Amino acid sequence: MPEYKLTYFNLRGRAEISRYLFAYSGKKYEDHRIEAADWPKIKPTIPFGKLPILEVDGVIIHQSLAIARYLAKESGLAGQTPVEQALADAIVDTIDDFMTLFPWVEKNQDLR
């Protein structure tokens, strides 16, 4: 069985979909949460300087949606046919669209 380590900030945000997938599947994983004060020293060690990342047996997967799609496939939730896979992708993309509606995603501080 693979060893999983999910790394993200100590909040919900973009890693929450992956946490839900782990909870649903019952797969064990390390939920490594980074405090904001530690981020500047950790950032240079992270691919593209972005979180979340998922380590699977030492291999790093970055980008929240790539991680979610990987976990969905590992959990049997990605669909069996191309149409089912497209419908599963549509759900993931809809959740991502929904996430962008929240003010913490807005980069412009004046618009938050």
Coordinates of N, CA and C in Angstrom, one line a residue:
M1 N 0.8 -1.2 0.0 CA 0.0 0.0 0.0 C 0.9 1.2 0.0
P2 N 0.6 2.2 -0.8 CA 1.4 3.4 -0.9 C 1.3 4.2 0.4
E3 N 2.4 5.0 0.7 CA 2.4 5.9 1.8 C 2.1 7.3 1.2
Y4 N 1.1 8.0 1.9 CA 0.7 9.3 1.4 C 1.1 10.3 2.5
K5 N 1.5 11.5 2.0 CA 1.7 12.7 2.8 C 1.2 13.9 2.1
L6 N 0.1 14.5 2.6 CA -0.5 15.7 2.1 C 0.1 16.9 2.8
T7 N 0.6 17.8 2.1 CA 1.2 19.0 2.8 C 0.4 20.3 2.3
Y8 N -0.1 21.0 3.3 CA -0.8 22.3 3.0 C -0.7 23.1 4.2
F9 N -1.2 24.3 4.1 CA -1.2 25.2 5.3 C -2.2 24.7 6.3
N10 N -2.2 25.3 7.5 CA -3.0 24.8 8.6 C -4.4 25.5 8.5
L11 N -5.1 25.1 7.4 CA -6.4 25.6 7.1 C -7.0 24.7 6.1
R12 N -8.3 24.9 5.7 CA -8.9 24.0 4.7 C -8.5 24.3 3.3
G13 N -9.1 25.3 2.7 CA -8.6 25.7 1.3 C -8.5 24.6 0.3
R14 N -7.5 24.7 -0.5 CA -7.3 23.9 -1.7 C -7.0 22.4 -1.4
A15 N -6.6 22.1 -0.2 CA -6.3 20.7 0.2 C -7.5 20.0 0.7
E16 N -8.6 20.7 0.9 CA -9.8 20.0 1.6 C -10.4 19.0 0.7
I17 N -10.4 19.2 -0.6 CA -11.0 18.1 -1.5 C -10.2 16.8 -1.3
S18 N -8.9 16.9 -1.2 CA -8.1 15.7 -1.0 C -8.3 15.1 0.3
R19 N -8.5 15.9 1.4 CA -8.8 15.4 2.7 C -10.1 14.6 2.7
Y20 N -11.1 15.2 2.0 CA -12.4 14.5 1.8 C -12.3 13.2 1.1
L21 N -11.5 13.1 0.1 CA -11.2 11.9 -0.7 C -10.5 10.9 0.2
F22 N -9.6 11.3 1.0 CA -8.9 10.3 1.9 C -10.0 9.8 3.0
A23 N -10.8 10.7 3.5 CA -11.8 10.3 4.5 C -12.8 9.3 3.9
Y24 N -13.2 9.6 2.7 CA -14.2 8.8 2.0 C -13.6 7.4 1.8
S25 N -12.4 7.3 1.3 CA -11.8 6.1 0.9 C -11.3 5.3 2.1
G26 N -11.1 5.9 3.2 CA -10.5 5.3 4.3 C -9.0 5.0 4.3
K27 N -8.4 5.6 3.3 CA -6.9 5.5 3.1 C -6.2 6.3 4.2
K28 N -5.2 5.7 4.8 CA -4.4 6.4 5.8 C -3.4 7.4 5.1
Y29 N -3.2 8.5 5.7 CA -2.3 9.5 5.1 C -1.8 10.4 6.3
E30 N -0.6 11.0 6.0 CA -0.1 12.0 6.9 C -0.6 13.4 6.5
D31 N -1.3 14.1 7.4 CA -1.9 15.4 7.1 C -0.9 16.4 7.6
H32 N 0.1 16.8 6.8 CA 1.2 17.7 7.3 C 0.7 19.1 7.0
R33 N 0.5 19.9 8.1 CA 0.1 21.3 8.0 C 1.2 22.2 8.4
I34 N 1.3 23.2 7.5 CA 2.4 24.2 7.7 C 1.8 25.5 8.2
E35 N 2.5 26.0 9.2 CA 2.1 27.3 9.7 C 2.6 28.5 8.8
A36 N 1.8 29.5 8.7 CA 2.2 30.7 7.8 C 3.6 31.2 8.1
A37 N 4.0 31.2 9.4 CA 5.3 31.8 9.8 C 6.5 30.9 9.2
D38 N 6.2 29.6 9.0 CA 7.2 28.7 8.4 C 7.3 28.7 6.9
W39 N 6.3 29.2 6.3 CA 6.2 29.2 4.8 C 7.4 29.8 4.1
P40 N 7.9 30.9 4.4 CA 9.0 31.5 3.7 C 10.3 30.6 3.6
K41 N 10.6 29.9 4.6 CA 11.7 29.0 4.5 C 11.4 27.7 3.8
I42 N 10.2 27.3 3.8 CA 9.8 26.0 3.2 C 9.5 26.2 1.7
K43 N 9.0 27.3 1.3 CA 8.6 27.6 -0.1 C 9.6 27.2 -1.1
P44 N 10.9 27.6 -1.0 CA 11.9 27.2 -2.0 C 12.1 25.7 -2.2
T45 N 11.6 24.9 -1.3 CA 11.8 23.5 -1.4 C 10.6 22.8 -2.0
I46 N 9.6 23.6 -2.3 CA 8.3 23.0 -2.9 C 8.3 23.2 -4.4
P47 N 7.9 22.2 -5.2 CA 7.8 22.4 -6.6 C 6.9 23.6 -7.0
F48 N 7.5 24.5 -7.8 CA 6.8 25.8 -8.2 C 6.4 26.7 -7.1
G49 N 6.8 26.4 -5.8 CA 6.5 27.2 -4.7 C 5.1 27.3 -4.4
K50 N 4.3 26.2 -4.6 CA 2.8 26.2 -4.4 C 2.4 25.0 -3.6
L51 N 1.4 25.2 -2.8 CA 0.8 24.1 -2.1 C -0.7 24.0 -2.5
P52 N -1.3 22.8 -2.4 CA -0.8 21.6 -1.7 C 0.1 20.8 -2.6
I53 N 0.8 19.9 -1.9 CA 1.5 18.8 -2.6 C 1.1 17.5 -1.9
L54 N 1.2 16.4 -2.7 CA 1.0 15.1 -2.2 C 2.2 14.2 -2.5
E55 N 2.8 13.7 -1.5 CA 3.9 12.7 -1.7 C 3.3 11.3 -1.7
V56 N 3.6 10.6 -2.7 CA 3.2 9.2 -2.8 C 4.5 8.3 -2.9
D57 N 4.8 7.7 -1.9 CA 6.1 6.9 -1.8 C 7.3 7.7 -2.3
G58 N 7.3 9.0 -1.9 CA 8.5 9.8 -2.2 C 8.3 10.6 -3.5
V59 N 7.3 10.3 -4.3 CA 7.0 11.1 -5.6 C 6.1 12.2 -5.2
I60 N 6.5 13.4 -5.7 CA 5.7 14.6 -5.3 C 4.7 14.9 -6.5
I61 N 3.4 15.0 -6.2 CA 2.4 15.5 -7.1 C 2.0 16.9 -6.6
H62 N 2.0 17.9 -7.5 CA 1.5 19.2 -7.1 C 0.3 19.6 -7.9
Q63 N -0.4 20.6 -7.5 CA -1.6 21.1 -8.0 C -2.8 20.4 -7.4
S64 N -3.7 21.1 -6.8 CA -4.8 20.5 -6.0 C -5.7 19.7 -6.9
L65 N -6.0 20.1 -8.1 CA -6.9 19.3 -8.9 C -6.2 18.0 -9.5
A66 N -4.9 18.1 -9.8 CA -4.2 16.9 -10.2 C -4.2 15.9 -9.0
I67 N -4.0 16.4 -7.8 CA -4.0 15.5 -6.6 C -5.4 14.9 -6.4
A68 N -6.4 15.7 -6.6 CA -7.8 15.2 -6.4 C -8.1 14.1 -7.4
R69 N -7.7 14.4 -8.7 CA -8.0 13.4 -9.7 C -7.2 12.1 -9.5
Y70 N -6.0 12.2 -9.0 CA -5.2 11.0 -8.7 C -5.9 10.2 -7.6
L71 N -6.3 10.9 -6.5 CA -6.9 10.2 -5.4 C -8.3 9.6 -5.8
A72 N -9.0 10.3 -6.6 CA -10.3 9.7 -7.1 C -10.1 8.4 -7.9
K73 N -9.1 8.4 -8.7 CA -8.7 7.2 -9.5 C -8.3 6.1 -8.5
E74 N -7.5 6.4 -7.5 CA -7.0 5.4 -6.6 C -8.2 4.9 -5.7
S75 N -9.2 5.7 -5.6 CA -10.4 5.3 -4.7 C -11.5 4.7 -5.5
G76 N -11.4 4.6 -6.8 CA -12.5 4.1 -7.6 C -13.6 5.1 -7.9
L77 N -13.3 6.4 -7.7 CA -14.3 7.4 -7.9 C -14.2 8.2 -9.2
A78 N -13.3 7.8 -10.0 CA -13.0 8.6 -11.2 C -13.9 8.2 -12.4
G79 N -14.7 7.2 -12.3 CA -15.5 6.7 -13.4 C -14.8 5.5 -14.1
Q80 N -15.7 4.7 -14.6 CA -15.2 3.5 -15.3 C -15.1 3.7 -16.9
T81 N -16.0 4.6 -17.4 CA -16.0 4.8 -18.8 C -15.5 6.3 -19.1
P82 N -15.2 6.6 -20.3 CA -14.8 8.0 -20.6 C -15.9 9.0 -20.2
V83 N -17.2 8.7 -20.4 CA -18.2 9.6 -20.0 C -18.3 9.8 -18.5
E84 N -18.2 8.7 -17.8 CA -18.2 8.8 -16.3 C -17.0 9.6 -15.8
Q85 N -15.8 9.4 -16.5 CA -14.6 10.1 -16.1 C -14.8 11.6 -16.4
A86 N -15.5 12.0 -17.5 CA -15.7 13.4 -17.8 C -16.7 14.0 -16.8
L87 N -17.7 13.2 -16.4 CA -18.7 13.7 -15.4 C -18.0 13.9 -14.0
A88 N -17.1 13.0 -13.6 CA -16.3 13.2 -12.4 C -15.4 14.4 -12.5
D89 N -14.8 14.6 -13.7 CA -13.9 15.8 -13.9 C -14.8 17.1 -13.7
A90 N -16.0 17.0 -14.3 CA -16.9 18.2 -14.2 C -17.2 18.5 -12.8
I91 N -17.4 17.5 -11.9 CA -17.7 17.8 -10.5 C -16.5 18.5 -9.9
V92 N -15.3 18.0 -10.1 CA -14.1 18.5 -9.6 C -13.9 20.0 -10.0
D93 N -14.1 20.2 -11.3 CA -14.0 21.6 -11.9 C -15.0 22.5 -11.3
T94 N -16.2 22.0 -11.1 CA -17.3 22.8 -10.5 C -16.9 23.2 -9.0
I95 N -16.4 22.3 -8.3 CA -15.9 22.6 -6.9 C -14.8 23.7 -7.0
D96 N -13.9 23.5 -7.9 CA -12.8 24.5 -8.1 C -13.4 25.9 -8.4
D97 N -14.4 25.9 -9.3 CA -15.0 27.2 -9.6 C -15.6 27.8 -8.4
F98 N -16.3 27.0 -7.6 CA -16.9 27.4 -6.4 C -15.9 28.0 -5.4
M99 N -14.8 27.3 -5.3 CA -13.7 27.8 -4.4 C -13.2 29.2 -4.7
T100 N -13.2 29.6 -6.0 CA -12.7 30.9 -6.4 C -13.7 32.0 -6.0
L101 N -14.9 31.7 -5.5 CA -15.9 32.7 -5.1 C -15.6 33.2 -3.7
F102 N -14.7 32.5 -3.0 CA -14.4 32.9 -1.6 C -13.3 34.0 -1.6
P103 N -13.4 34.9 -0.7 CA -12.5 36.1 -0.7 C -11.1 35.7 -0.4
W104 N -10.8 34.6 0.3 CA -9.4 34.2 0.6 C -8.6 33.8 -0.7
V105 N -9.4 33.6 -1.8 CA -8.7 33.2 -3.0 C -8.3 34.5 -3.8
E106 N -9.0 35.6 -3.6 CA -8.7 36.8 -4.3 C -7.4 37.3 -3.9
K107 N -6.5 37.5 -5.0 CA -5.2 38.0 -4.8 C -5.1 39.5 -4.5
N108 N -6.0 40.3 -5.0 CA -6.0 41.7 -4.8 C -6.6 42.0 -3.5
Q109 N -5.8 42.5 -2.6 CA -6.2 42.8 -1.2 C -7.3 43.8 -1.1
D110 N -7.4 44.7 -2.0 CA -8.5 45.7 -2.0 C -9.8 45.1 -2.3
L111 N -9.9 43.9 -3.0 CA -11.1 43.3 -3.4 C -11.6 42.2 -2.3
R112 N -10.7 41.9 -1.4 CA -11.0 40.9 -0.4 C -12.1 41.3 0.5

